[in-house]
Short mmCIF file of C-alpha atoms and ligand atoms in Angstrom, two decimals:
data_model
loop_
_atom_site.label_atom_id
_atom_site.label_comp_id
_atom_site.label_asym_id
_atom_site.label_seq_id
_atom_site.Cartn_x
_atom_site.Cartn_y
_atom_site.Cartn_z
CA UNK H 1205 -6.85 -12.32 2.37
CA UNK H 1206 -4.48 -10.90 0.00
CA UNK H 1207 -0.58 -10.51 1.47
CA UNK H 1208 -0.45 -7.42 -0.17
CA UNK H 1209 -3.07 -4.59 -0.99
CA UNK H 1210 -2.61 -0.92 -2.06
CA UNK H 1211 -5.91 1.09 -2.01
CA UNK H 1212 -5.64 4.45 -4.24
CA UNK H 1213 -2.42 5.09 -2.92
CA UNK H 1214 -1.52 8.57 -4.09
CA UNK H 1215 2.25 10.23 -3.29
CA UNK H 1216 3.60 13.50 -3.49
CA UNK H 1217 6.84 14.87 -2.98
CA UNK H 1218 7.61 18.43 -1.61
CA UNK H 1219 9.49 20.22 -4.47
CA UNK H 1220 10.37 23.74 -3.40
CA UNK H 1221 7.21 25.94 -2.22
CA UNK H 1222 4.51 23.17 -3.68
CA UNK H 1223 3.75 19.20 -3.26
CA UNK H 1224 4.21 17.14 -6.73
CA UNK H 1225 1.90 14.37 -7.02
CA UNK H 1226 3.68 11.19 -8.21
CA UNK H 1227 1.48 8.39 -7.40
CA UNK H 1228 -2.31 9.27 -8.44
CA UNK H 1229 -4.06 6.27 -7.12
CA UNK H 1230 -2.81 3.06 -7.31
CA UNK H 1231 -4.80 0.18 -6.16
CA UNK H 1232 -2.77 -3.64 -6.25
CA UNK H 1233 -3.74 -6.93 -4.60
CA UNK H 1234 -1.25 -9.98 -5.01
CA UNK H 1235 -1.63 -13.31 -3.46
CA UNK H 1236 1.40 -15.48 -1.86
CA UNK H 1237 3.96 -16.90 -4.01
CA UNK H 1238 2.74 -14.44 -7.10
CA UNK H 1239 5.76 -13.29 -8.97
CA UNK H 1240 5.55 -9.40 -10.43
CA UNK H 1241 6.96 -7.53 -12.87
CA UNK H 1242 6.79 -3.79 -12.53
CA UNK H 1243 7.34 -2.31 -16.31
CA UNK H 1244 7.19 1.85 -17.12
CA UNK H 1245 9.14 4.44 -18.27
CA UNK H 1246 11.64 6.28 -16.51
CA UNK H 1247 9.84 8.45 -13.92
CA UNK H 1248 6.22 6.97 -13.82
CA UNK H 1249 6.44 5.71 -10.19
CA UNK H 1250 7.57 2.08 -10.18
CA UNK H 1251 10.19 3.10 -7.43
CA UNK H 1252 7.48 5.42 -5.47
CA UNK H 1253 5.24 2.53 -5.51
CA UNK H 1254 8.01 -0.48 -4.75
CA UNK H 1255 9.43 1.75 -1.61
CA UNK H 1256 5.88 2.02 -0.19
CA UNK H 1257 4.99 -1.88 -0.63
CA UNK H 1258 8.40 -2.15 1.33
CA UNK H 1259 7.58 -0.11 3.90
CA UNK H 1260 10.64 2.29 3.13
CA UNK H 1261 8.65 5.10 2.24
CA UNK H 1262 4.42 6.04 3.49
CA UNK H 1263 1.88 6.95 1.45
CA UNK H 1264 0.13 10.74 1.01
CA UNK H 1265 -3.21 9.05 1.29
CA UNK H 1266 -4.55 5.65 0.64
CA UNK H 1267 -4.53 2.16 2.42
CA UNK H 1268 -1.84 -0.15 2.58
CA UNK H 1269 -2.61 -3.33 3.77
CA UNK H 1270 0.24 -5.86 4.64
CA UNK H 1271 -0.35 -9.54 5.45
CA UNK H 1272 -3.84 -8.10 7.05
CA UNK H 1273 -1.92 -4.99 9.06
CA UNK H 1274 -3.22 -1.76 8.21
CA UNK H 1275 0.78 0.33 7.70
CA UNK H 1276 -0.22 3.66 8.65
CA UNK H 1277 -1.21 2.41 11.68
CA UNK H 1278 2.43 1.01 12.71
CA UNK H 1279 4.83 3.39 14.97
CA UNK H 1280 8.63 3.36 13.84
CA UNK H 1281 9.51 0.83 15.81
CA UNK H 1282 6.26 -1.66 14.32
CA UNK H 1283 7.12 -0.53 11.00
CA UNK H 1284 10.50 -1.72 11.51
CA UNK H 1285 9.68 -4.94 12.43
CA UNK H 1286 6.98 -5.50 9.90
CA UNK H 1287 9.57 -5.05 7.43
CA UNK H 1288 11.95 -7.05 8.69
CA UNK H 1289 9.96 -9.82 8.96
CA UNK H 1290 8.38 -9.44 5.76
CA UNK H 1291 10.19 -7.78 3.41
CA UNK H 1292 13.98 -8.85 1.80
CA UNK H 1293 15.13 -6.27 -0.64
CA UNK H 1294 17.79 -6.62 -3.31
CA UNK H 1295 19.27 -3.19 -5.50
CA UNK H 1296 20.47 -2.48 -8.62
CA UNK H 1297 23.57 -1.52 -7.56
CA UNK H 1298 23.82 -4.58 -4.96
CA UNK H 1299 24.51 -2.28 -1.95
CA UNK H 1300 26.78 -4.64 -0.49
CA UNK H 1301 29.18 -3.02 2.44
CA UNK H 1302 32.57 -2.66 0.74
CA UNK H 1303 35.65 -4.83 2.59
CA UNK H 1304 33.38 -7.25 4.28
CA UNK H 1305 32.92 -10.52 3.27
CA UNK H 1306 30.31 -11.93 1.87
CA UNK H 1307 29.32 -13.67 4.62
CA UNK H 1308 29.15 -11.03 7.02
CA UNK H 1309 27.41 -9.44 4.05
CA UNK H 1310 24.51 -11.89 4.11
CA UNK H 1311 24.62 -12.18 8.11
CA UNK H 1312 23.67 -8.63 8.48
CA UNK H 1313 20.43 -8.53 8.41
CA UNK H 1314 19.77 -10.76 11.03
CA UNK H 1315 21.22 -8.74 13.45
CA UNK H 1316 18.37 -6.68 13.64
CA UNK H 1317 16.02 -9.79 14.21
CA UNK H 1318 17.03 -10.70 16.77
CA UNK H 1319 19.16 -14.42 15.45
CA UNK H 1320 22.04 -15.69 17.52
CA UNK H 1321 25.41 -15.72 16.30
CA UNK H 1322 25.83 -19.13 15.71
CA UNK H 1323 22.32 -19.49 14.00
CA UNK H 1324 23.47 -16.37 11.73
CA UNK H 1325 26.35 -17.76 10.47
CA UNK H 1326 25.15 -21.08 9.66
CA UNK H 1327 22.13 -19.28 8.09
CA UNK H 1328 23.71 -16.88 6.33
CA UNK H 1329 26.21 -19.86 4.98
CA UNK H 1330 22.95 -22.06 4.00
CA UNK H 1331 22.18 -19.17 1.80
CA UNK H 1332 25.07 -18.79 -0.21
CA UNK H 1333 25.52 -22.10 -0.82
CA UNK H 1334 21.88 -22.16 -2.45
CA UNK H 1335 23.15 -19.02 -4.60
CA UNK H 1336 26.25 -21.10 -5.51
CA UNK H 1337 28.91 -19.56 -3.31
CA UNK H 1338 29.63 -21.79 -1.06
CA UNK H 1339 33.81 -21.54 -2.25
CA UNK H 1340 33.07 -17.49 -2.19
CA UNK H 1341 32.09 -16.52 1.27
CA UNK H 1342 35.19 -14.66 2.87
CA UNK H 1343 35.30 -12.91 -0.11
CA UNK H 1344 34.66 -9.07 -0.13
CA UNK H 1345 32.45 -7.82 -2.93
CA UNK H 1346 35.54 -6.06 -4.46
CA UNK H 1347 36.88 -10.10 -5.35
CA UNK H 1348 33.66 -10.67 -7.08
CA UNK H 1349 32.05 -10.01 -10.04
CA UNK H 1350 29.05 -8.15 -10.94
CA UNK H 1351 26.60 -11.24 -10.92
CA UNK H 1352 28.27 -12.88 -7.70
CA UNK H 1353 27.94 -9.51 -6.02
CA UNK H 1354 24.10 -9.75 -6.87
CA UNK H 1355 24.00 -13.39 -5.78
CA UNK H 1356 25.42 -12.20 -2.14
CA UNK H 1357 22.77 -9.88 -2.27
CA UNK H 1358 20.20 -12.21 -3.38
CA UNK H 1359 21.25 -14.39 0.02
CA UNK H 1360 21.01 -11.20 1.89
CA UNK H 1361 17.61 -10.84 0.74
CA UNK H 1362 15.97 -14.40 2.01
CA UNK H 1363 18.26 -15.05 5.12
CA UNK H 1364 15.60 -13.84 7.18
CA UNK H 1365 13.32 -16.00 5.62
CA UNK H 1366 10.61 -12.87 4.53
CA UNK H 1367 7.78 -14.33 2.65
CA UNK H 1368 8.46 -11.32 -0.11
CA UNK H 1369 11.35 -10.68 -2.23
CA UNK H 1370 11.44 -6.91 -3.84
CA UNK H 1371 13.96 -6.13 -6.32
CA UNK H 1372 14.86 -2.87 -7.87
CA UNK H 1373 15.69 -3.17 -11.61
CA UNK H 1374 17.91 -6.42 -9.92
CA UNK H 1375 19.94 -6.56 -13.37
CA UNK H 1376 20.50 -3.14 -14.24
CA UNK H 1377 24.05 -3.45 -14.04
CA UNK H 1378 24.36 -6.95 -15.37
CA UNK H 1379 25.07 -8.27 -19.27
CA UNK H 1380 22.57 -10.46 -20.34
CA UNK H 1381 24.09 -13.75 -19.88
CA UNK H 1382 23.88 -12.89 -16.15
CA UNK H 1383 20.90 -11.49 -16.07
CA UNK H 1384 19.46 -14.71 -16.92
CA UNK H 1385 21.62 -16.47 -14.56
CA UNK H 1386 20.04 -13.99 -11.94
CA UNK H 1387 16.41 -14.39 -12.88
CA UNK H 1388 16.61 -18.13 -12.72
CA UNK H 1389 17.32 -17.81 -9.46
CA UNK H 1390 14.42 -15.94 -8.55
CA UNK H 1391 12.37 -18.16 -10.73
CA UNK H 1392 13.63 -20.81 -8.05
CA UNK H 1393 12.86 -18.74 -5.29
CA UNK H 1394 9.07 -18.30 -6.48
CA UNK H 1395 8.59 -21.74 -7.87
CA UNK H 1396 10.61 -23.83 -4.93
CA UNK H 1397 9.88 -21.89 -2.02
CA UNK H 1398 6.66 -20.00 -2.87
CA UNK H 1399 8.52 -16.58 -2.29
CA UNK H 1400 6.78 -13.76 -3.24
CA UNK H 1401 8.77 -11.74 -6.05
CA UNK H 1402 7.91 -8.26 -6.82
CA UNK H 1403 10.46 -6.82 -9.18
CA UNK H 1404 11.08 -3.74 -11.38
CA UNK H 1405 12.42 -3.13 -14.46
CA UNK H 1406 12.12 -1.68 -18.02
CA UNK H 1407 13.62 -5.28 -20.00
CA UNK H 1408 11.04 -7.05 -21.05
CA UNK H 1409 13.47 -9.87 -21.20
CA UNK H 1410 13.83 -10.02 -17.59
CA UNK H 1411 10.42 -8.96 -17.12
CA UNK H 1412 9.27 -12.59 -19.39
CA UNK H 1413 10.21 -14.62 -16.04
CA UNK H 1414 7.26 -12.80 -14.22
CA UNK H 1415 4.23 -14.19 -13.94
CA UNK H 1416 2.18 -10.71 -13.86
CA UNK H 1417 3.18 -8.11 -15.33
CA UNK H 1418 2.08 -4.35 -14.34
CA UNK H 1419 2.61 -1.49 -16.53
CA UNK H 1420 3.10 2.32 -14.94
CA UNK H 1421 2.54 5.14 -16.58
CA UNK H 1422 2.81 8.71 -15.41
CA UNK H 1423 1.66 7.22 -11.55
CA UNK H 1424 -0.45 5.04 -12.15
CA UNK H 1425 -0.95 1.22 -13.30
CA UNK H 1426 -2.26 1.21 -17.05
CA UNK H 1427 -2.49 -2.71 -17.03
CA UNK H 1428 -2.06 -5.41 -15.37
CA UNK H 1429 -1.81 -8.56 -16.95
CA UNK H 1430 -0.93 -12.52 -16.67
CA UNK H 1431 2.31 -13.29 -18.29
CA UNK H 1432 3.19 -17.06 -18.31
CA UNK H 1433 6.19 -16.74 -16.94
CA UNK H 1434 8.33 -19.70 -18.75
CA UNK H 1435 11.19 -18.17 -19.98
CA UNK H 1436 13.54 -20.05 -17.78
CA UNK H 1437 11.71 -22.68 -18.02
CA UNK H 1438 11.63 -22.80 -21.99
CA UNK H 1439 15.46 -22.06 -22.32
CA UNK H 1440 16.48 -24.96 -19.71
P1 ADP L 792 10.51 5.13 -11.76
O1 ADP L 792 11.05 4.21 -10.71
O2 ADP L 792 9.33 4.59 -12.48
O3 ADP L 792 11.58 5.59 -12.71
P2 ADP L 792 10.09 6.94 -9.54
O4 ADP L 792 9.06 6.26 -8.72
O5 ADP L 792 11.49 6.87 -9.07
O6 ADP L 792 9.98 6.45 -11.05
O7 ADP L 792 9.73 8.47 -9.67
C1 ADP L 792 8.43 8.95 -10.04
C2 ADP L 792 8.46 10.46 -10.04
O8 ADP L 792 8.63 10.91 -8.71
C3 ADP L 792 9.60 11.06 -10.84
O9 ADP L 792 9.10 12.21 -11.48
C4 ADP L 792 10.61 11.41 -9.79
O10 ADP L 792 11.39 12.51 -10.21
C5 ADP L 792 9.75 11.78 -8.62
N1 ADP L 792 10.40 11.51 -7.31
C6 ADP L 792 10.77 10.30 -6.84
N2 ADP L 792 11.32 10.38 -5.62
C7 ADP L 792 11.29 11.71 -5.30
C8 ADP L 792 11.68 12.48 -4.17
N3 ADP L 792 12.24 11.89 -3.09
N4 ADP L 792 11.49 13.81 -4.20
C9 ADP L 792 10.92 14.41 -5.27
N5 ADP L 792 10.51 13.76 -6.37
C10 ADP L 792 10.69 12.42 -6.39
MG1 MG L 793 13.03 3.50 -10.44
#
């Protein structure tokens, strides 16, 4: 059983008296512990399609089939939790809360599943010392820099332990010394703890760490191909 599969997912968006259709059937399965690139131009649905695989956002029509659970058929609450326990999600722009430290940061997530305090904190301290900030964690994201804000953010992402990993153009607003630095460490992720990436961006750079790469164009997938995913690997 695949842990993820879109069926002819279509999407539109209400945009004044009419509907626009964004998404015009897009089918996807992926496996466990795949790693994905999302490539397109600007505006052909990569987002659309990224915030209904993470249960942010529901589909028009179509199927979307998570770990084996049909989505549409989840209340609020269900979808909530599915999410939660599936999904971690890191942004371009980090989305950190500003004057909060980083490990209350990382901790935050967790206090929607349900994790006691004490459990939280040493998780959430586990996974910044894995992103290398163990000496960093009372800071507040205004003390760090651009990739160590991303690295918080990468810990916020796994502390709950989701088998998926989703990433919105993750180095957007990185050079490309760091942006390296930060796709290693989701090369780590997949190859060390099976995590499931799904990621987008428009750098084919950072989309050469992928093992599959899928190409949008105007809503829908216009191929989908095996990449061999040994950039990091190569430059090490
Ligand atoms: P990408 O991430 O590939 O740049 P998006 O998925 O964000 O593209 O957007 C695809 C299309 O859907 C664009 O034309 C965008 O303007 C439109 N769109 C996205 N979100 C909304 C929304 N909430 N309301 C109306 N149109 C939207
Ligand atoms: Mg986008």
């Amino acid at each position: 059983m695949a842990l993820i599969e879109l069926r002819d997912i279509k999407k539109s968006f209400r945009m004044g008296d009419g509907e626009l259709e964004v998404l015009h059937g897009v089918s996807l399965a992926a496996e466990r512990g795949e790693f994905i690139a999302m490539m397109g131009p600007s505006g052909s649905g990569k987002s659309t399609t990224m915030n209904i695989l993470g249960c942010l956002d529901t589909p028009t029509s179509g199927t979307y089939m998570l770990d084996g659970r049909d989505v549409a058929a989840l209340d609020g609450d269900e979808l909530a939790t599915i999410r939660n326990e599936m999904v971690g999600f890191v942004f371009q722009g980090f989305n950190l809360l500003p004057r909060t430290s980083a490990l209350a940061n990382v901790e935050m997530p967790m206090l929607y599943s349900g994790v006691g305090a004490r459990e939280r904190r040493a998780r959430a301290k586990e996974a910044l010392e894995r992103m290398g900030l163990g000496d960093r964690m009372d800071h507040d994201p205004s003390r760090l820099s651009g990739g160590q804000q991303q690295r918080v953010a990468i810990a916020r992402g796994i502390v709950n332990r989701a088998p998926i990993l989703m990433a919105d153009e993750p180095t957007g607003n990185l050079d490309s010394r760091t942006s390296d630095e930060i796709m290693k460490l989701f090369q780590e992720l997949n190859a060390g703890e099976g995590i499931t990436i799904v990621l987008v961006t428009h750098e084919a750079d950072v989309a050469a760490y992928a093992r599959r790469i899928l190409n949008f164009r105007d809503g829908v997938i216009t191929s989908d191909v095996a990449s061999r995913g040994v950039k990091g690997a190569d430059a090490a």
